[in-house]
Every structure is written in C-alpha cells, then in structure tokens.
mmCIF file of C-alpha atoms and ligand atoms in Angstrom:
data_model
loop_
_atom_site.group_PDB
_atom_site.id
_atom_site.type_symbol
_atom_site.label_atom_id
_atom_site.label_comp_id
_atom_site.label_asym_id
_atom_site.label_seq_id
_atom_site.Cartn_x
_atom_site.Cartn_y
_atom_site.Cartn_z
ATOM 1 C CA UNK A 1 57.529 -26.536 -42.833
ATOM 2 C CA UNK A 2 55.889 -26.335 -39.454
ATOM 3 C CA UNK A 3 56.636 -24.205 -36.504
ATOM 4 C CA UNK A 4 55.401 -23.597 -33.047
ATOM 5 C CA UNK A 5 55.984 -20.389 -31.220
ATOM 6 C CA UNK A 6 53.393 -20.477 -28.475
ATOM 7 C CA UNK A 7 55.947 -20.524 -25.688
ATOM 8 C CA UNK A 8 57.941 -17.671 -27.171
ATOM 9 C CA UNK A 9 55.213 -15.069 -27.227
ATOM 10 C CA UNK A 10 55.742 -12.562 -24.440
ATOM 11 C CA UNK A 11 58.498 -14.697 -22.957
ATOM 12 C CA UNK A 12 61.801 -13.047 -23.752
ATOM 13 C CA UNK A 13 61.548 -9.752 -22.017
ATOM 14 C CA UNK A 14 60.170 -11.118 -18.814
ATOM 15 C CA UNK A 15 63.326 -13.131 -18.383
ATOM 16 C CA UNK A 16 65.237 -9.879 -18.649
ATOM 17 C CA UNK A 17 62.827 -8.305 -16.195
ATOM 18 C CA UNK A 18 63.460 -11.066 -13.729
ATOM 19 C CA UNK A 19 67.221 -11.209 -14.001
ATOM 20 C CA UNK A 20 67.660 -7.440 -14.074
ATOM 21 C CA UNK A 21 65.450 -6.836 -11.092
ATOM 22 C CA UNK A 22 67.910 -4.707 -9.117
ATOM 23 C CA UNK A 23 68.138 -4.526 -5.344
ATOM 24 C CA UNK A 24 65.318 -6.197 -3.443
ATOM 25 C CA UNK A 25 63.119 -4.131 -1.207
ATOM 26 C CA UNK A 26 63.094 -6.864 1.390
ATOM 27 C CA UNK A 27 66.345 -8.829 1.628
ATOM 28 C CA UNK A 28 64.573 -11.682 3.417
ATOM 29 C CA UNK A 29 62.068 -12.171 0.634
ATOM 30 C CA UNK A 30 62.482 -15.629 -0.876
ATOM 31 C CA UNK A 31 62.101 -16.379 -4.545
ATOM 32 C CA UNK A 32 61.293 -19.672 -6.230
ATOM 33 C CA UNK A 33 61.062 -20.475 -9.944
ATOM 34 C CA UNK A 34 59.544 -23.584 -11.478
ATOM 35 C CA UNK A 35 59.157 -24.626 -15.081
ATOM 36 C CA UNK A 36 56.244 -26.903 -15.879
ATOM 37 C CA UNK A 37 55.483 -28.532 -19.196
ATOM 38 C CA UNK A 38 51.698 -28.868 -19.352
ATOM 39 C CA UNK A 39 48.827 -28.055 -21.720
ATOM 40 C CA UNK A 40 51.176 -28.402 -24.681
ATOM 41 C CA UNK A 41 53.274 -25.461 -23.561
ATOM 42 C CA UNK A 42 56.120 -24.414 -21.303
ATOM 43 C CA UNK A 43 54.973 -22.653 -18.159
ATOM 44 C CA UNK A 44 57.190 -20.572 -15.887
ATOM 45 C CA UNK A 45 56.280 -19.530 -12.354
ATOM 46 C CA UNK A 46 58.553 -17.072 -10.554
ATOM 47 C CA UNK A 47 57.096 -16.554 -7.123
ATOM 48 C CA UNK A 48 58.292 -14.341 -4.266
ATOM 49 C CA UNK A 49 57.478 -14.206 -0.568
ATOM 50 C CA UNK A 50 57.883 -16.288 2.592
ATOM 51 C CA UNK A 51 55.852 -19.146 1.128
ATOM 52 C CA UNK A 52 57.319 -19.029 -2.376
ATOM 53 C CA UNK A 53 58.346 -22.703 -2.396
ATOM 54 C CA UNK A 54 54.897 -23.832 -1.283
ATOM 55 C CA UNK A 55 53.131 -21.682 -3.890
ATOM 56 C CA UNK A 56 55.417 -22.817 -6.690
ATOM 57 C CA UNK A 57 54.834 -26.491 -5.829
ATOM 58 C CA UNK A 58 51.080 -25.957 -5.463
ATOM 59 C CA UNK A 59 50.979 -24.173 -8.814
ATOM 60 C CA UNK A 60 52.858 -27.017 -10.494
ATOM 61 C CA UNK A 61 50.414 -29.589 -9.091
ATOM 62 C CA UNK A 62 47.474 -27.399 -10.112
ATOM 63 C CA UNK A 63 48.676 -27.193 -13.729
ATOM 64 C CA UNK A 64 48.909 -30.981 -13.968
ATOM 65 C CA UNK A 65 45.466 -31.298 -12.389
ATOM 66 C CA UNK A 66 43.986 -28.918 -14.974
ATOM 67 C CA UNK A 67 45.703 -30.662 -17.858
ATOM 68 C CA UNK A 68 44.273 -33.983 -16.673
ATOM 69 C CA UNK A 69 40.824 -32.406 -16.447
ATOM 70 C CA UNK A 70 40.700 -30.296 -19.618
ATOM 71 C CA UNK A 71 42.995 -31.762 -22.276
ATOM 72 C CA UNK A 72 41.283 -33.492 -25.148
ATOM 73 C CA UNK A 73 44.458 -35.433 -25.937
ATOM 74 C CA UNK A 74 44.397 -37.110 -22.497
ATOM 75 C CA UNK A 75 42.095 -40.069 -22.788
ATOM 76 C CA UNK A 76 40.875 -39.962 -19.197
ATOM 77 C CA UNK A 77 40.172 -36.211 -18.977
ATOM 78 C CA UNK A 78 36.628 -34.997 -18.364
ATOM 79 C CA UNK A 79 36.671 -33.369 -21.822
ATOM 80 C CA UNK A 80 37.781 -36.612 -23.508
ATOM 81 C CA UNK A 81 35.017 -38.503 -21.731
ATOM 82 C CA UNK A 82 32.505 -35.924 -22.913
ATOM 83 C CA UNK A 83 33.863 -36.097 -26.477
ATOM 84 C CA UNK A 84 33.707 -39.904 -26.446
ATOM 85 C CA UNK A 85 30.185 -40.122 -25.016
ATOM 86 C CA UNK A 86 28.432 -40.096 -28.409
ATOM 87 C CA UNK A 87 25.898 -37.510 -27.285
ATOM 88 C CA UNK A 88 25.147 -38.997 -23.850
ATOM 89 C CA UNK A 89 24.943 -36.845 -20.733
ATOM 90 C CA UNK A 90 28.364 -37.082 -19.063
ATOM 91 C CA UNK A 91 29.439 -36.237 -15.498
ATOM 92 C CA UNK A 92 32.229 -33.694 -15.969
ATOM 93 C CA UNK A 93 32.075 -31.875 -12.627
ATOM 94 C CA UNK A 94 30.988 -28.374 -11.673
ATOM 95 C CA UNK A 95 34.361 -26.815 -12.545
ATOM 96 C CA UNK A 96 34.274 -27.983 -16.169
ATOM 97 C CA UNK A 97 30.640 -26.882 -16.397
ATOM 98 C CA UNK A 98 31.608 -23.379 -15.222
ATOM 99 C CA UNK A 99 34.328 -23.207 -17.880
ATOM 100 C CA UNK A 100 31.938 -24.455 -20.586
ATOM 101 C CA UNK A 101 29.418 -21.816 -19.495
ATOM 102 C CA UNK A 102 32.103 -19.138 -19.798
ATOM 103 C CA UNK A 103 32.965 -20.447 -23.280
ATOM 104 C CA UNK A 104 29.286 -20.275 -24.194
ATOM 105 C CA UNK A 105 29.026 -16.697 -22.922
ATOM 106 C CA UNK A 106 32.067 -15.579 -24.941
ATOM 107 C CA UNK A 107 30.723 -17.357 -28.000
ATOM 108 C CA UNK A 108 27.455 -15.426 -27.831
ATOM 109 C CA UNK A 109 29.197 -12.155 -26.965
ATOM 110 C CA UNK A 110 31.460 -12.414 -30.038
ATOM 111 C CA UNK A 111 28.789 -13.483 -32.512
ATOM 112 C CA UNK A 112 30.204 -17.015 -32.609
ATOM 113 C CA UNK A 113 33.830 -15.983 -33.349
ATOM 114 C CA UNK A 114 34.847 -17.834 -30.197
ATOM 115 C CA UNK A 115 33.847 -21.468 -30.528
ATOM 116 C CA UNK A 116 35.181 -24.379 -28.462
ATOM 117 C CA UNK A 117 33.302 -26.890 -30.648
ATOM 118 C CA UNK A 118 35.883 -26.593 -33.446
ATOM 119 C CA UNK A 119 37.833 -29.650 -32.257
ATOM 120 C CA UNK A 120 37.079 -31.784 -35.313
ATOM 121 C CA UNK A 121 37.845 -28.868 -37.646
ATOM 122 C CA UNK A 122 41.205 -28.270 -35.924
ATOM 123 C CA UNK A 123 41.971 -31.972 -36.236
ATOM 124 C CA UNK A 124 41.044 -31.952 -39.940
ATOM 125 C CA UNK A 125 43.798 -29.338 -40.454
ATOM 126 C CA UNK A 126 46.109 -31.544 -38.377
ATOM 127 C CA UNK A 127 46.764 -28.941 -35.691
ATOM 128 C CA UNK A 128 45.925 -31.237 -32.810
ATOM 129 C CA UNK A 129 47.935 -34.208 -34.014
ATOM 130 C CA UNK A 130 50.798 -32.296 -35.709
ATOM 131 C CA UNK A 131 49.787 -33.941 -38.998
ATOM 132 C CA UNK A 132 49.229 -30.849 -41.108
ATOM 133 C CA UNK A 133 47.071 -30.956 -44.251
ATOM 134 C CA UNK A 134 44.598 -28.798 -46.178
ATOM 135 C CA UNK A 135 41.236 -30.569 -45.861
ATOM 136 C CA UNK A 136 38.885 -30.708 -48.858
ATOM 137 C CA UNK A 137 36.060 -28.145 -48.710
ATOM 138 C CA UNK A 138 33.351 -30.861 -48.610
ATOM 139 C CA UNK A 139 35.006 -32.342 -45.537
ATOM 140 C CA UNK A 140 35.036 -28.959 -43.773
ATOM 141 C CA UNK A 141 31.414 -28.285 -44.679
ATOM 142 C CA UNK A 142 30.364 -31.623 -43.235
ATOM 143 C CA UNK A 143 32.303 -30.907 -40.020
ATOM 144 C CA UNK A 144 30.793 -27.412 -39.688
ATOM 145 C CA UNK A 145 27.293 -28.910 -39.431
ATOM 146 C CA UNK A 146 28.447 -30.292 -36.037
ATOM 147 C CA UNK A 147 29.878 -27.082 -34.587
ATOM 148 C CA UNK A 148 28.380 -24.245 -32.542
ATOM 149 C CA UNK A 149 27.572 -23.811 -28.860
ATOM 150 C CA UNK A 150 23.923 -24.684 -29.545
ATOM 151 C CA UNK A 151 25.248 -28.278 -29.790
ATOM 152 C CA UNK A 152 26.418 -28.195 -26.160
ATOM 153 C CA UNK A 153 24.134 -28.711 -23.189
ATOM 154 C CA UNK A 154 25.503 -27.650 -19.832
ATOM 155 C CA UNK A 155 23.925 -28.585 -16.477
ATOM 156 C CA UNK A 156 25.218 -28.228 -12.885
ATOM 157 C CA UNK A 157 27.881 -30.943 -13.110
ATOM 158 C CA UNK A 158 27.072 -32.778 -16.308
ATOM 159 C CA UNK A 159 27.228 -31.841 -19.967
ATOM 160 C CA UNK A 160 26.045 -33.371 -23.232
ATOM 161 C CA UNK A 161 27.101 -32.798 -26.843
ATOM 162 C CA UNK A 162 25.102 -33.329 -30.003
ATOM 163 C CA UNK A 163 26.279 -36.440 -31.822
ATOM 164 C CA UNK A 164 29.512 -35.768 -33.711
ATOM 165 C CA UNK A 165 30.270 -32.555 -31.810
ATOM 166 C CA UNK A 166 33.687 -32.365 -30.129
ATOM 167 C CA UNK A 167 35.087 -29.878 -27.631
ATOM 168 C CA UNK A 168 38.590 -28.331 -27.654
ATOM 169 C CA UNK A 169 39.346 -25.876 -24.843
ATOM 170 C CA UNK A 170 42.762 -24.919 -26.274
ATOM 171 C CA UNK A 171 41.784 -21.270 -26.663
ATOM 172 C CA UNK A 172 40.650 -20.815 -23.061
ATOM 173 C CA UNK A 173 42.301 -23.456 -20.826
ATOM 174 C CA UNK A 174 45.595 -21.614 -20.240
ATOM 175 C CA UNK A 175 43.695 -18.444 -19.366
ATOM 176 C CA UNK A 176 41.652 -20.400 -16.852
ATOM 177 C CA UNK A 177 44.892 -21.901 -15.521
ATOM 178 C CA UNK A 178 46.162 -18.329 -15.024
ATOM 179 C CA UNK A 179 43.031 -17.596 -12.976
ATOM 180 C CA UNK A 180 43.751 -20.622 -10.788
ATOM 181 C CA UNK A 181 47.375 -19.537 -10.424
ATOM 182 C CA UNK A 182 46.153 -16.126 -9.223
ATOM 183 C CA UNK A 183 43.878 -17.806 -6.679
ATOM 184 C CA UNK A 184 46.880 -19.742 -5.309
ATOM 185 C CA UNK A 185 49.039 -16.605 -5.130
ATOM 186 C CA UNK A 186 46.296 -14.932 -3.115
ATOM 187 C CA UNK A 187 45.770 -17.977 -0.886
ATOM 188 C CA UNK A 188 49.487 -18.070 0.017
ATOM 189 C CA UNK A 189 49.690 -14.296 0.282
ATOM 190 C CA UNK A 190 52.460 -13.993 -2.310
ATOM 191 C CA UNK A 191 53.483 -10.332 -2.613
ATOM 192 C CA UNK A 192 54.763 -10.671 -6.180
ATOM 193 C CA UNK A 193 55.059 -13.191 -8.997
ATOM 194 C CA UNK A 194 55.533 -13.461 -12.722
ATOM 195 C CA UNK A 195 53.585 -16.309 -14.282
ATOM 196 C CA UNK A 196 53.914 -17.174 -17.971
ATOM 197 C CA UNK A 197 51.731 -19.978 -19.264
ATOM 198 C CA UNK A 198 52.949 -20.094 -22.868
ATOM 199 C CA UNK A 199 52.018 -16.515 -23.683
ATOM 200 C CA UNK A 200 49.282 -16.204 -21.064
ATOM 201 C CA UNK A 201 50.953 -13.879 -18.570
ATOM 202 C CA UNK A 202 49.986 -12.926 -15.026
ATOM 203 C CA UNK A 203 51.932 -10.018 -13.519
ATOM 204 C CA UNK A 204 51.257 -10.246 -9.779
ATOM 205 C CA UNK A 205 52.176 -7.255 -7.634
ATOM 206 C CA UNK A 206 55.316 -5.367 -8.654
ATOM 207 C CA UNK A 207 58.858 -6.475 -9.376
ATOM 208 C CA UNK A 208 61.160 -6.744 -6.347
ATOM 209 C CA UNK A 209 62.564 -3.291 -7.180
ATOM 210 C CA UNK A 210 59.072 -1.811 -6.883
ATOM 211 C CA UNK A 211 58.656 -1.234 -10.605
ATOM 212 C CA UNK A 212 55.882 -2.704 -12.752
ATOM 213 C CA UNK A 213 56.647 -6.012 -14.487
ATOM 214 C CA UNK A 214 57.762 -5.603 -18.092
ATOM 215 C CA UNK A 215 56.034 -7.808 -20.643
ATOM 216 C CA UNK A 216 57.163 -7.616 -24.253
ATOM 217 C CA UNK A 217 54.670 -8.014 -27.104
ATOM 218 C CA UNK A 218 56.420 -10.014 -29.809
ATOM 219 C CA UNK A 219 56.636 -8.499 -33.280
ATOM 220 C CA UNK A 220 54.454 -10.967 -35.248
ATOM 221 C CA UNK A 221 56.563 -10.258 -38.346
ATOM 222 C CA UNK A 222 59.654 -11.580 -36.520
ATOM 223 C CA UNK A 223 58.353 -14.477 -34.451
ATOM 224 C CA UNK A 224 61.787 -16.048 -33.991
ATOM 225 C CA UNK A 225 63.647 -12.909 -32.912
ATOM 226 C CA UNK A 226 64.311 -12.890 -29.179
ATOM 227 C CA UNK A 227 64.260 -9.104 -28.886
ATOM 228 C CA UNK A 228 61.806 -7.909 -31.549
ATOM 229 C CA UNK A 229 58.904 -6.243 -29.781
ATOM 230 C CA UNK A 230 56.151 -3.951 -31.007
ATOM 231 C CA UNK A 231 55.811 -2.649 -27.461
ATOM 232 C CA UNK A 232 56.491 -3.341 -23.836
ATOM 233 C CA UNK A 233 53.637 -3.488 -21.353
ATOM 234 C CA UNK A 234 54.288 -2.258 -17.808
ATOM 235 C CA UNK A 235 51.930 -4.319 -15.684
ATOM 236 C CA UNK A 236 50.971 -4.630 -12.017
ATOM 237 C CA UNK A 237 48.257 -7.072 -10.895
ATOM 238 C CA UNK A 238 47.191 -7.728 -14.456
ATOM 239 C CA UNK A 239 46.839 -10.458 -17.024
ATOM 240 C CA UNK A 240 48.107 -10.156 -20.596
ATOM 241 C CA UNK A 241 47.368 -12.732 -23.285
ATOM 242 C CA UNK A 242 48.487 -12.681 -26.915
ATOM 243 C CA UNK A 243 47.025 -14.668 -29.811
ATOM 244 C CA UNK A 244 48.384 -14.557 -33.317
ATOM 245 C CA UNK A 245 48.557 -16.582 -36.485
ATOM 246 C CA UNK A 246 52.363 -16.577 -36.221
ATOM 247 C CA UNK A 247 52.313 -18.743 -33.094
ATOM 248 C CA UNK A 248 51.500 -21.973 -34.875
ATOM 249 C CA UNK A 249 51.204 -22.596 -38.598
ATOM 250 C CA UNK A 250 52.270 -24.654 -41.566
ATOM 251 C CA UNK A 251 52.925 -23.837 -45.203
ATOM 252 C CA UNK A 252 51.715 -25.700 -48.234
ATOM 253 C CA UNK A 253 52.126 -24.659 -51.879
ATOM 254 C CA UNK A 254 53.232 -21.207 -50.827
ATOM 255 C CA UNK A 255 50.224 -20.524 -48.596
ATOM 256 C CA UNK A 256 50.448 -20.177 -44.821
ATOM 257 C CA UNK A 257 47.760 -21.835 -42.704
ATOM 258 C CA UNK A 258 47.555 -20.921 -39.007
ATOM 259 C CA UNK A 259 45.742 -22.469 -36.062
ATOM 260 C CA UNK A 260 43.062 -19.872 -35.274
ATOM 261 C CA UNK A 261 39.954 -20.966 -37.148
ATOM 262 C CA UNK A 262 37.087 -18.777 -38.296
ATOM 263 C CA UNK A 263 34.037 -20.768 -37.119
ATOM 264 C CA UNK A 264 32.038 -19.326 -40.028
ATOM 265 C CA UNK A 265 34.288 -20.866 -42.703
ATOM 266 C CA UNK A 266 36.256 -23.657 -41.010
ATOM 267 C CA UNK A 267 39.414 -22.088 -42.479
ATOM 268 C CA UNK A 268 42.228 -20.262 -40.680
ATOM 269 C CA UNK A 269 40.798 -16.813 -39.931
ATOM 270 C CA UNK A 270 41.569 -14.405 -42.798
ATOM 271 C CA UNK A 271 42.267 -11.664 -40.262
ATOM 272 C CA UNK A 272 43.678 -8.235 -41.056
ATOM 273 C CA UNK A 273 45.440 -8.552 -37.669
ATOM 274 C CA UNK A 274 48.699 -10.363 -37.005
ATOM 275 C CA UNK A 275 48.288 -10.401 -33.232
ATOM 276 C CA UNK A 276 45.870 -9.431 -30.495
ATOM 277 C CA UNK A 277 46.927 -8.805 -26.896
ATOM 278 C CA UNK A 278 44.239 -8.482 -24.247
ATOM 279 C CA UNK A 279 44.983 -6.952 -20.828
ATOM 280 C CA UNK A 280 42.698 -7.097 -17.783
ATOM 281 C CA UNK A 281 43.056 -6.363 -14.078
ATOM 282 C CA UNK A 282 43.432 -9.175 -11.520
ATOM 283 C CA UNK A 283 40.403 -9.914 -9.332
ATOM 284 C CA UNK A 284 39.646 -11.994 -6.260
ATOM 285 C CA UNK A 285 38.219 -15.320 -7.407
ATOM 286 C CA UNK A 286 36.285 -18.048 -5.637
ATOM 287 C CA UNK A 287 37.278 -21.699 -6.130
ATOM 288 C CA UNK A 288 36.480 -22.860 -9.645
ATOM 289 C CA UNK A 289 35.348 -19.395 -10.715
ATOM 290 C CA UNK A 290 36.461 -18.152 -14.123
ATOM 291 C CA UNK A 291 37.948 -14.652 -14.162
ATOM 292 C CA UNK A 292 40.007 -12.142 -16.125
ATOM 293 C CA UNK A 293 42.552 -14.771 -17.240
ATOM 294 C CA UNK A 294 39.800 -16.776 -18.906
ATOM 295 C CA UNK A 295 38.370 -13.576 -20.406
ATOM 296 C CA UNK A 296 41.737 -12.485 -21.840
ATOM 297 C CA UNK A 297 42.411 -15.872 -23.416
ATOM 298 C CA UNK A 298 38.952 -16.137 -24.997
ATOM 299 C CA UNK A 299 38.977 -12.566 -26.293
ATOM 300 C CA UNK A 300 42.517 -12.702 -27.697
ATOM 301 C CA UNK A 301 41.412 -15.595 -29.896
ATOM 302 C CA UNK A 302 37.965 -14.192 -30.733
ATOM 303 C CA UNK A 303 39.079 -10.647 -31.568
ATOM 304 C CA UNK A 304 41.810 -12.046 -33.839
ATOM 305 C CA UNK A 305 39.015 -13.802 -35.770
ATOM 306 C CA UNK A 306 36.844 -10.664 -35.817
ATOM 307 C CA UNK A 307 39.569 -8.422 -37.259
ATOM 308 C CA UNK A 308 40.409 -4.802 -36.505
ATOM 309 C CA UNK A 309 37.102 -3.003 -37.072
ATOM 310 C CA UNK A 310 34.916 -5.493 -35.264
ATOM 311 C CA UNK A 311 37.490 -5.854 -32.456
ATOM 312 C CA UNK A 312 37.423 -2.090 -31.863
ATOM 313 C CA UNK A 313 33.630 -2.108 -32.036
ATOM 314 C CA UNK A 314 33.540 -4.926 -29.472
ATOM 315 C CA UNK A 315 35.843 -2.999 -27.131
ATOM 316 C CA UNK A 316 33.721 0.158 -27.555
ATOM 317 C CA UNK A 317 30.559 -1.757 -26.613
ATOM 318 C CA UNK A 318 31.939 -1.877 -23.062
ATOM 319 C CA UNK A 319 30.580 -5.398 -22.603
ATOM 320 C CA UNK A 320 33.747 -6.443 -20.720
ATOM 321 C CA UNK A 321 36.435 -4.540 -18.795
ATOM 322 C CA UNK A 322 39.636 -4.990 -20.806
ATOM 323 C CA UNK A 323 42.281 -3.154 -22.782
ATOM 324 C CA UNK A 324 43.961 -4.354 -25.946
ATOM 325 C CA UNK A 325 46.861 -3.962 -28.331
ATOM 326 C CA UNK A 326 46.068 -4.883 -31.937
ATOM 327 C CA UNK A 327 48.875 -5.378 -34.441
ATOM 328 C CA UNK A 328 47.633 -5.004 -38.009
ATOM 329 C CA UNK A 329 49.023 -6.749 -41.084
ATOM 330 C CA UNK A 330 49.663 -3.351 -42.639
ATOM 331 C CA UNK A 331 51.975 -2.290 -39.818
ATOM 332 C CA UNK A 332 49.941 -0.348 -37.274
ATOM 333 C CA UNK A 333 49.744 -0.906 -33.509
ATOM 334 C CA UNK A 334 46.305 0.059 -32.221
ATOM 335 C CA UNK A 335 45.938 0.563 -28.463
ATOM 336 C CA UNK A 336 43.033 1.396 -26.163
ATOM 337 C CA UNK A 337 43.414 4.522 -23.973
ATOM 338 C CA UNK A 338 43.750 2.492 -20.753
ATOM 339 C CA UNK A 339 47.181 1.304 -21.906
ATOM 340 C CA UNK A 340 48.626 4.604 -23.067
ATOM 341 C CA UNK A 341 50.581 5.042 -19.820
ATOM 342 C CA UNK A 342 51.427 1.341 -19.619
ATOM 343 C CA UNK A 343 52.730 0.640 -23.136
ATOM 344 C CA UNK A 344 56.282 1.616 -24.006
ATOM 345 C CA UNK A 345 56.463 1.875 -27.776
ATOM 346 C CA UNK A 346 59.524 0.789 -29.743
ATOM 347 C CA UNK A 347 60.622 3.599 -32.066
ATOM 348 C CA UNK A 348 62.785 1.377 -34.274
ATOM 349 C CA UNK A 349 60.044 -1.268 -34.728
ATOM 350 C CA UNK A 350 58.806 0.351 -37.943
ATOM 351 C CA UNK A 351 55.200 0.276 -36.707
ATOM 352 C CA UNK A 352 52.869 3.270 -36.575
ATOM 353 C CA UNK A 353 51.188 3.693 -33.177
ATOM 354 C CA UNK A 354 47.555 4.751 -32.759
ATOM 355 C CA UNK A 355 45.132 5.069 -29.872
ATOM 356 C CA UNK A 356 41.427 4.368 -30.361
ATOM 357 C CA UNK A 357 38.693 6.096 -28.415
HETATM 358 P P1 ADP B 1 47.364 -20.589 -28.172
HETATM 359 O O1 ADP B 1 46.670 -21.773 -27.608
HETATM 360 O O2 ADP B 1 48.329 -20.879 -29.263
HETATM 361 O O3 ADP B 1 47.956 -19.703 -27.125
HETATM 362 P P2 ADP B 1 44.752 -19.402 -28.648
HETATM 363 O O4 ADP B 1 44.427 -19.086 -27.254
HETATM 364 O O5 ADP B 1 44.402 -18.338 -29.648
HETATM 365 O O6 ADP B 1 46.285 -19.689 -28.889
HETATM 366 O O7 ADP B 1 43.992 -20.737 -28.996
HETATM 367 C C1 ADP B 1 44.097 -21.360 -30.239
HETATM 368 C C2 ADP B 1 43.573 -22.778 -30.120
HETATM 369 O O8 ADP B 1 42.189 -22.748 -29.845
HETATM 370 C C3 ADP B 1 43.725 -23.559 -31.410
HETATM 371 O O9 ADP B 1 44.917 -24.302 -31.405
HETATM 372 C C4 ADP B 1 42.479 -24.449 -31.412
HETATM 373 O O10 ADP B 1 42.696 -25.576 -30.585
HETATM 374 C C5 ADP B 1 41.453 -23.593 -30.733
HETATM 375 N N1 ADP B 1 40.709 -22.684 -31.634
HETATM 376 C C6 ADP B 1 40.992 -22.340 -32.926
HETATM 377 N N2 ADP B 1 40.122 -21.429 -33.394
HETATM 378 C C7 ADP B 1 39.249 -21.171 -32.380
HETATM 379 C C8 ADP B 1 38.104 -20.311 -32.254
HETATM 380 N N3 ADP B 1 37.680 -19.537 -33.252
HETATM 381 N N4 ADP B 1 37.459 -20.321 -31.055
HETATM 382 C C9 ADP B 1 37.876 -21.099 -30.032
HETATM 383 N N5 ADP B 1 38.918 -21.931 -30.111
HETATM 384 C C10 ADP B 1 39.611 -21.972 -31.266
HETATM 385 MG MG1 MG B 2 42.943 -17.820 -26.485
#
C-alpha cells in the first residue's frame, strides 16, 4: 500500500478561507487563481490586486523554471547535470550555488539532520521512483559512505560532488520556490495572496475581509480527513511549512516506512513526532536570495528528524527566527510562545496543548 499526501497538508482549510472571504474591502480589487503541477506537487496561487493576472502567470512560469533547474528527475536540470558529472566541477549557476550553500548551512546548524546528499538513499527505498522496497542494511551502509555535505564543493557558480554522491533538493526546493513567489508578489505590488506549494504555504497580506489567512495544520493521525486539524494558524505575511511521516509512506510486513530519512542511519527517521510545522515572517528578498521559505522547509524536515527534545533545544538556541508547532506521537501539540495568539486550538481534536518557553 502506498500513499501520497503532500498536496493535502495544510490545503483544506485555506480553500474554505478563500471561498468564505466575505465582502471585499475594495470592490475593484481583482483576483486570479492558478493551479500548477510542478515539483511533484500541486501548487495553488490565489493572487489579488490590479496586477493579479500578471503575477499569477509570472508565478506559474517561475515554478516551471525552478523545476527545470532543481529537479533531479529532469535529465537536463542543473542538479541532474551535477549528479551525472562523476565528481567533475559542473557549472550550475549562482542561484543553485546559493541554494546549496543554504542547504550546507542548515546541515551544519542541525548537526547533519538536514542532508541534501541523501538522494541515493531515498532511491534505495524507492521514494524517488515510486518503487518502494526495504533495502538490505549492507546496501544502506555502502550508500551512507557517500553522503554528507563534506562531499559537496560549492564555488561562485560551479559545484562538484565526491564520486558517488548525489543531490536531492526535495526537502528545500518548494520552500525556495515560496521565497521566489514572495519576491514576485512584492515586485508586482500584490496586496494579498494565498500561495500553497504542496504544504509549503505563504500567507501574503491579509484576506480580502481584512482578517488573517487561516491555515489548518492537518491531524497526522487522520491524513485523509478533509477537516481534521490539530490547530488553525492565523497568518499575515508569513510562511508555514509542515513535514510529517504521514505525507508519503509505504507499508511492508506490517511496518510503515516514510520518506524523511535520518542521515545517521539511512532509515526513515524514528521520530517521536508525527509532524512539524515551522512558521516564519516574510522578508524582502533580492533576486536569487534564499529566505524564510527556504528556512521553514529545511527546518520542518530537520526538526522532524531531530525529534521533540532536540527540536525544542534548537528553537531555544535562537539560531534562527522562527516559531513551530510540534505534534507528538503520544498526542501532544507543542507550540512556541510566538504562536500563542495565532494558533486556534481544536478542542475536539483529542490533543493536549502545551507552550514551551
Ligand atoms: P515534502 O517534500 O513531502 O513536503 P520534506 O520537505 O520534509 O517533505 O522533504 C522530504 C524529501 O526530502 C524526501 O522526499 C527526500 O527527497 C528528501 N529528504 C529525506 N530526508 C531528508 C533529510 N534528512 N534531509 C534533507 N532531505 C531529506
Ligand atoms: Mg522540507
């Protein structure tokens, strides 16, 4: 049995938010929605303002551009060329180098829990090719000798991998795409937008009725239920990204194997968390610059691997400006103080709510 839920996470409630938006503040304000299938996920852009059509079309083109640049399943992408270069220095462009540098920074910051060199390990489990299997331990051990950011050399517009090392930006590319979407919204002066890149959400401005955008956090125990939330985030000019083992997995001999790998073992992370949502404020970004979207995507994956205690410790270190909502396997929802006023809890969810300090 195999399932994919990536596009469902955080999606349901926003649709409600959009359709139940109430009277518009400005009756002349145009709205445009586009759906884009890129980066292995469904993306939805709902953009408001005088230039909404232009922004929506520009965003669509930008998503295809990024997929063609970053996807390792597109043969002619910069990442595929790097992966196929057999260790040779490869021209990938300054933008890809900036994203690789960000990935390297998050890898170091999280003690290696975030690792974009797990491509071959992911493939061994069949997650990239949808050919699921449990790889023999010897195979994983051999593959793990080729992983780690120390196997990646990054220059101004070229990069080189150690022989046998392969890059997969799946845990960071959609977050970077959200950063680029934000840059477009700013460029076209869009007053408000709701962007959902398969669970990577950007809430731009307020809803047309002046209220914050509502973003539901899916109950990981009920991944298929359209209205099962552990909480509802009320967001303005913010990114929210959720990672969880429930988003993509397969079952074999009664065991569930999910797609977030612990780089230390090569196995699906044995996390005491069922989902991690990271929230960060929007910022002004220069062309090609990574920002809060990239941060949220990387940290949602990494803190899932680290588990509750080390995730809280990481947040307490103050290394990065973000808030989070952790859902634990034992049924608690752990929130940082910055979200207390922005998270509507769901009394009937059965979860126990806690705030860390
Ligand atoms: P999704 O892409 O489903 O929204 P994530 O952002 O958590 O979820 O990314 C998971 C993807 O990232 C996996 O499918 C795999 O390609 C890759 N990956 C798995 N484990 C890690 C890890 N520890 N660090 C970085 N990337 C990972
Ligand atoms: Mg991620």
